Coordinates of C-alpha atoms and ligand atoms in Angstrom, one line a residue:
M30 CA 85.9 196.4 353.9
I31 CA 84.3 193.1 353.4
K32 CA 83.1 191.7 356.7
R33 CA 85.1 188.2 357.4
A34 CA 82.2 185.3 356.9
L35 CA 81.7 182.6 359.4
A36 CA 80.3 179.4 357.7
G37 CA 82.7 176.6 356.9
L38 CA 85.4 177.5 359.4
S39 CA 86.4 174.7 361.5
L40 CA 85.3 174.9 365.2
A41 CA 88.4 175.6 366.2
E42 CA 88.9 178.5 364.0
L43 CA 85.2 180.1 364.9
Q44 CA 86.7 180.0 368.4
N45 CA 89.9 181.5 367.8
V46 CA 87.7 184.3 365.8
L47 CA 84.9 184.4 368.5
Q48 CA 87.4 184.2 371.5
T49 CA 85.8 186.9 373.8
L50 CA 82.7 184.5 373.2
P51 CA 82.1 181.8 376.1
A52 CA 83.1 178.0 374.4
F53 CA 79.2 176.7 374.6
R54 CA 78.3 180.3 373.0
V55 CA 80.8 179.4 370.1
R56 CA 79.1 175.7 370.0
Q57 CA 76.2 177.5 369.2
V58 CA 77.1 179.6 366.9
F59 CA 78.7 176.6 365.0
H60 CA 75.6 174.7 364.9
W61 CA 73.7 177.0 363.5
L62 CA 76.2 177.9 360.4
A63 CA 76.1 173.7 360.1
R64 CA 72.1 174.1 359.5
G65 CA 72.7 176.5 357.1
V66 CA 71.1 179.2 358.6
S67 CA 70.3 182.2 356.3
S68 CA 70.7 185.0 358.3
F69 CA 72.5 185.5 362.4
E70 CA 69.0 186.8 363.2
A71 CA 67.5 183.5 362.8
M72 CA 69.9 182.0 365.5
T73 CA 67.3 182.7 368.2
E74 CA 69.3 180.7 371.4
L75 CA 71.4 183.5 370.9
P76 CA 70.6 186.5 373.2
V77 CA 69.3 189.3 370.3
S78 CA 72.1 192.0 371.4
L79 CA 74.8 189.5 370.5
R80 CA 73.2 188.3 367.0
Q81 CA 73.3 192.2 366.2
D82 CA 77.1 192.5 367.6
L83 CA 78.3 189.3 365.1
A84 CA 75.7 190.8 362.3
N85 CA 77.4 194.0 362.1
R86 CA 80.9 192.3 362.4
F87 CA 80.5 189.7 360.6
S88 CA 78.7 188.0 357.7
L89 CA 77.5 184.7 357.6
Y90 CA 78.9 183.5 353.8
S91 CA 81.5 184.3 351.5
T92 CA 79.8 183.5 348.4
I93 CA 76.3 184.9 346.8
V94 CA 74.0 182.0 345.3
S95 CA 74.4 184.2 341.3
Q96 CA 71.8 181.4 340.0
R97 CA 70.2 178.2 341.0
I98 CA 68.9 175.9 338.4
E99 CA 66.5 172.6 338.6
D100 CA 66.2 169.5 336.5
S101 CA 63.5 167.5 336.4
D102 CA 65.6 164.6 337.3
G103 CA 65.8 166.3 341.0
T104 CA 69.3 167.7 340.0
V105 CA 70.4 171.1 341.4
K106 CA 73.2 173.1 340.5
L107 CA 74.1 176.2 342.5
Q108 CA 76.3 178.6 340.8
L109 CA 78.2 180.6 343.7
S110 CA 79.9 184.0 343.1
L111 CA 83.0 184.3 345.2
H112 CA 84.6 187.2 347.0
D113 CA 87.1 187.8 344.0
H114 CA 83.6 187.8 342.2
T115 CA 85.2 184.3 340.6
R116 CA 82.0 181.7 339.6
I117 CA 82.1 178.1 340.9
E118 CA 79.2 175.5 340.6
A119 CA 78.2 173.2 343.5
V120 CA 75.5 170.0 342.6
L121 CA 72.8 168.3 344.4
L122 CA 72.7 165.5 342.6
S123 CA 69.5 162.3 343.5
D124 CA 70.1 158.5 343.2
G125 CA 67.2 156.2 341.5
A126 CA 66.4 155.6 345.5
G127 CA 66.4 159.3 346.4
R128 CA 69.6 159.3 348.3
K129 CA 71.4 162.6 347.6
T130 CA 75.1 163.6 347.0
A131 CA 77.1 166.7 347.0
C132 CA 79.4 167.4 344.4
L133 CA 81.7 170.1 345.3
S134 CA 84.0 171.6 343.7
T135 CA 88.0 172.3 345.0
Q136 CA 89.6 175.0 342.6
V137 CA 88.1 178.3 340.0
G138 CA 88.8 176.2 336.5
C139 CA 91.3 174.0 336.3
P140 CA 95.1 173.6 335.0
V141 CA 94.9 169.8 334.2
A142 CA 92.6 171.1 331.0
C143 CA 91.6 167.3 329.7
V144 CA 90.5 167.6 326.3
F145 CA 87.3 166.5 327.1
C146 CA 86.3 168.9 330.0
K147 CA 84.4 171.7 329.9
T148 CA 85.9 173.0 333.4
G149 CA 89.4 172.0 331.5
S150 CA 88.9 174.4 328.7
L151 CA 88.0 177.6 331.2
G152 CA 91.2 177.6 332.2
F153 CA 92.7 177.8 336.2
S154 CA 92.0 180.9 337.9
R155 CA 92.9 180.0 341.6
N156 CA 92.4 178.0 344.4
L157 CA 89.7 177.3 346.5
S158 CA 90.0 177.9 350.5
Y159 CA 89.2 175.6 352.6
P160 CA 85.8 177.4 353.8
E161 CA 84.9 177.9 350.6
I162 CA 84.9 174.6 349.9
V163 CA 82.4 173.6 353.1
E164 CA 80.3 176.7 352.6
Q165 CA 78.9 174.2 349.2
F166 CA 78.4 171.4 351.2
L167 CA 76.3 173.7 353.6
R168 CA 74.6 175.3 351.0
L169 CA 73.9 172.3 349.8
S170 CA 72.5 171.0 352.9
S171 CA 70.3 173.5 353.8
I172 CA 68.5 172.1 350.6
T173 CA 67.9 169.2 351.7
D174 CA 69.3 166.3 353.5
L175 CA 73.0 164.4 352.0
A176 CA 74.3 161.0 352.2
N177 CA 77.2 161.1 350.5
I178 CA 80.0 164.2 349.4
V179 CA 81.3 164.0 345.8
I180 CA 84.9 165.8 345.5
M181 CA 84.0 165.6 341.7
G182 CA 83.1 169.4 340.9
M183 CA 85.2 172.3 339.2
G184 CA 89.0 171.6 339.6
E185 CA 92.0 169.0 340.5
P186 CA 91.5 168.4 344.0
L187 CA 94.5 167.2 344.8
L188 CA 96.7 170.3 343.2
N189 CA 94.4 171.7 346.2
L190 CA 95.7 169.4 348.7
E191 CA 95.8 171.4 351.6
A192 CA 92.8 173.1 351.6
L193 CA 90.9 169.8 350.2
C194 CA 92.6 168.1 353.2
S195 CA 91.4 170.7 355.9
A196 CA 87.9 171.0 354.6
L197 CA 87.7 167.0 354.9
V198 CA 88.9 167.3 358.5
V199 CA 85.7 170.0 358.8
L200 CA 83.6 167.9 357.0
T201 CA 84.2 164.6 359.1
S202 CA 85.4 165.9 362.3
D203 CA 83.8 169.0 363.5
L204 CA 80.1 168.0 360.6
G205 CA 80.3 164.3 361.9
I206 CA 80.1 162.8 358.3
S207 CA 82.0 159.1 357.5
R208 CA 84.6 159.5 355.9
R209 CA 83.1 156.6 353.9
R210 CA 80.7 158.5 352.8
I211 CA 83.7 161.2 350.8
T212 CA 84.7 160.0 347.8
I213 CA 87.5 162.1 345.8
S214 CA 88.1 162.0 342.1
T215 CA 91.5 162.7 341.1
S216 CA 93.2 163.0 337.5
G217 CA 96.1 161.1 338.6
I218 CA 98.2 163.1 340.3
V219 CA 100.6 160.5 341.9
K220 CA 102.5 162.6 344.7
G221 CA 98.8 163.7 345.9
I222 CA 98.1 160.3 345.8
R223 CA 100.4 159.1 348.3
E224 CA 100.1 162.2 350.2
L225 CA 96.7 161.9 350.7
A226 CA 97.4 158.3 351.7
D227 CA 99.7 159.0 354.4
K228 CA 98.0 161.9 356.0
G229 CA 94.2 162.4 354.6
P230 CA 91.7 161.1 356.9
G231 CA 90.3 157.9 354.7
A232 CA 88.2 159.0 352.5
R233 CA 87.2 157.0 349.3
L234 CA 89.3 157.2 346.0
A235 CA 88.7 157.7 343.1
C236 CA 90.8 157.9 339.9
S237 CA 89.7 159.7 336.2
L238 CA 92.2 156.6 334.2
T239 CA 89.8 157.2 331.0
T240 CA 92.3 154.5 329.1
A241 CA 95.1 152.8 329.7
D242 CA 96.8 153.0 326.4
P243 CA 99.6 155.1 327.7
A244 CA 99.8 157.2 324.5
L245 CA 96.0 157.9 323.8
R246 CA 96.0 159.1 327.8
E247 CA 98.8 161.6 327.3
R248 CA 96.9 163.3 324.2
L249 CA 93.8 163.4 326.1
M250 CA 95.0 164.3 329.6
P251 CA 98.4 166.1 329.8
I252 CA 98.8 165.5 332.9
A253 CA 99.4 162.1 332.4
R254 CA 103.0 163.0 331.1
A255 CA 104.4 164.2 334.5
N256 CA 102.1 161.1 336.0
P257 CA 103.1 157.8 333.8
L258 CA 100.7 154.8 334.3
P259 CA 103.7 152.5 336.0
R260 CA 104.0 155.1 338.4
L261 CA 100.0 155.7 339.0
H262 CA 99.5 151.8 339.2
D263 CA 101.6 152.2 342.1
A264 CA 100.5 155.2 344.2
L265 CA 96.9 153.6 343.9
A266 CA 97.9 150.3 345.2
Y267 CA 99.8 152.4 348.0
Y268 CA 96.6 153.8 349.0
Q269 CA 95.0 150.8 349.1
Q270 CA 97.3 149.3 351.1
K271 CA 96.9 152.5 353.6
Q272 CA 94.0 153.3 353.1
G273 CA 92.1 149.5 352.5
Q274 CA 89.1 150.2 350.5
R275 CA 87.8 149.2 346.6
L276 CA 88.9 152.0 344.7
T277 CA 86.9 153.6 341.4
L278 CA 88.4 153.9 338.5
E279 CA 86.4 156.1 336.0
A280 CA 86.7 156.0 332.5
V281 CA 85.0 158.8 330.3
L282 CA 84.0 157.1 327.1
L283 CA 84.6 158.9 323.9
G284 CA 82.6 157.9 321.2
N285 CA 85.7 155.4 318.7
L286 CA 88.1 156.9 320.6
N287 CA 88.8 154.5 324.1
T288 CA 86.3 152.1 323.2
R289 CA 88.6 149.4 321.6
E290 CA 89.4 146.0 322.4
T291 CA 92.5 147.2 322.7
D292 CA 91.6 149.4 325.0
A293 CA 89.3 146.9 327.2
A294 CA 92.4 144.4 327.4
A295 CA 94.6 147.6 328.8
L296 CA 92.8 148.3 331.7
G297 CA 92.7 144.9 332.3
A298 CA 95.9 144.6 332.8
F299 CA 96.3 147.9 334.8
V300 CA 93.8 146.7 337.4
R301 CA 95.7 143.9 338.2
G302 CA 96.8 143.6 341.8
L303 CA 94.2 146.5 342.4
D304 CA 90.8 146.0 344.0
V305 CA 88.5 148.1 341.6
V306 CA 85.1 148.7 340.3
I307 CA 85.2 150.9 336.9
N308 CA 83.0 153.2 336.4
L309 CA 82.0 153.7 332.7
I310 CA 80.8 157.0 332.1
P311 CA 79.6 158.1 328.5
W312 CA 81.4 161.0 327.6
N313 CA 78.6 164.3 328.1
P314 CA 78.3 166.4 324.8
I315 CA 80.3 170.1 325.5
P316 CA 80.1 171.8 322.3
G317 CA 83.0 173.2 320.9
L318 CA 85.4 170.5 322.1
C319 CA 87.3 169.1 319.8
F320 CA 90.1 166.1 319.6
E321 CA 93.2 166.8 317.4
G322 CA 90.9 168.8 315.0
K323 CA 88.2 166.6 315.1
P324 CA 84.8 167.3 317.1
L325 CA 84.3 164.8 320.0
R326 CA 81.3 162.7 320.1
E327 CA 79.1 160.4 322.6
P328 CA 79.9 156.9 322.3
R329 CA 76.9 154.8 320.9
V330 CA 74.7 152.7 323.3
R331 CA 76.0 149.5 321.5
E332 CA 79.7 151.0 322.3
V333 CA 79.2 151.3 325.5
E334 CA 77.3 147.8 326.0
R335 CA 80.1 146.1 324.4
F336 CA 82.6 148.0 326.0
S337 CA 81.5 146.9 329.5
T338 CA 81.0 143.1 328.4
L339 CA 84.8 143.5 327.3
L340 CA 85.5 144.6 330.5
E341 CA 83.0 142.1 332.8
Q342 CA 84.6 138.8 330.9
Q343 CA 87.7 140.0 332.1
G344 CA 86.1 139.9 335.7
I345 CA 85.8 143.2 336.6
P346 CA 83.5 144.7 338.2
V347 CA 81.5 147.4 336.1
T348 CA 79.1 150.2 336.9
R349 CA 77.7 152.7 334.3
R350 CA 76.6 156.4 335.3
F351 CA 73.5 157.7 334.4
R352 CA 73.6 161.2 333.2
K353 CA 72.1 163.4 335.8
G354 CA 71.6 167.1 335.6
A355 CA 72.1 167.2 331.8
S356 CA 69.9 169.5 330.8
I357 CA 71.3 172.1 333.1
A358 CA 74.9 171.4 332.3
G359 CA 75.1 170.3 336.0
A360 CA 76.7 166.5 334.6
C361 CA 80.3 165.4 334.7
G362 CA 82.3 167.7 332.8
Q363 CA 80.0 170.0 331.8
L364 CA 80.5 172.3 334.9
G365 CA 81.2 176.1 333.8
V366 CA 78.2 175.8 331.3
M367 CA 75.3 177.9 332.5
V368 CA 72.0 177.4 330.6
S369 CA 71.8 180.3 329.1
E370 CA 75.2 179.8 327.2
T371 CA 74.2 176.4 326.2
T372 CA 70.8 177.5 324.9
A373 CA 71.4 180.5 323.4
Ligands
LIG21 N1 89.3 166.8 338.2 C1 89.0 166.0 338.5 C2 87.4 166.2 339.3 C3 86.8 166.9 338.6 S1 85.9 165.7 337.1 C4 88.9 164.3 337.9 O1 89.3 164.8 336.9 O2 88.9 163.2 338.3 C5 84.9 164.7 337.8 C6 84.6 162.9 336.5 O3 84.2 164.1 335.3 C7 85.9 162.5 336.3 O4 86.2 161.5 336.1 C8 86.0 163.5 334.4 O5 87.0 162.3 333.5 C9 85.0 163.4 334.2 N2 84.6 164.3 332.8 C10 84.9 165.1 332.4 N3 84.6 165.7 331.2 C11 83.7 164.7 331.4 C12 82.4 164.9 330.0 N4 82.2 166.1 329.3 N5 81.1 163.4 330.4 C13 81.6 162.9 331.0 N6 82.4 163.3 332.0 C14 83.5 164.0 332.3
LIG22 FE1 90.2 169.2 335.5 FE2 88.9 166.7 336.1 FE3 88.4 168.2 334.0 FE4 90.8 166.6 333.7 S1 88.7 166.6 334.0 S2 90.2 169.0 333.0 S3 91.4 167.2 336.0 S4 88.2 169.3 336.3

């Protein structure tokens, strides 16, 4: 029989599972788990007999690290094998100032199927449970101290809203991470954005707009048909009004596709009434991905610069995402490609 894993559970659920133990002991176990301990044996404050008893009845983690790869730019990608042998990836990113960010997955695969994304091309297997989301954070935080969390790994977080919200409660209430240090990225699920605005803990929101040309968006991101731009705009405005924070709009730039002057003008029109920064992400190549029969391609450097200028000329703040972890397929939209596959 598979033993129940304790890492990733909320403090309340841990209290429930370990109800025969006094509250202070449960808190000690929780703190060891939060530190990413590697065995029950290592929980040195606990009596030896209790450590043995816990090890007999429970496992620490529900996942196994099936692969760990590091890039020379400081990116670390963990491939985690789940109890049902499906796999996800969690990535540790490092910025120029040495601050570390954990990038977490919420689903195995993704049902949204954006044409430019590797995860989307894998199809959808299942939602992650909330402990499986928190466990990714614990695994990464045992490598180093983490400054930020981005929910930008595999999957669409707002299509797994219940587990996402439970994970956010553990991260903010039990593990004490400020909600301002957590960013959730969505492909633009209107219902989910509104629910998160009403119920969520006030994390930062990023929306993968990609383009504000409605016809092109529907061709690139099929989810846009059921979540049209005017309704998406209203949902983002609602989120902003409720949570009061600047939003990020992500735009993956695809060579010769969504970098036209008309795309910049459409983005300018879309952001009216919103306080946003637009994050430009030059497309990270994924072999084999095509759009309507033609291979997708990276934008040229000049193309990105020109597009950025067109937005800035409209007074829109722009940031550029530089590629991290590309050589280990740990960059945006590449999750699901293991290095052995990419180099084979
Ligand atoms: N499903 C969520 C979060 C995960 S995707 C979402 O779509 O927002 C994280 C980001 O990576 C999104 O902004 C997405 O548009 C971007 N992305 C996907 N494929 C990419 C690729 N090949 N190159 C660069 N960015 C990509
Ligand atoms: Fe899913 Fe996001 Fe990839 Fe689209 S970009 S397929 S929503 S993971």
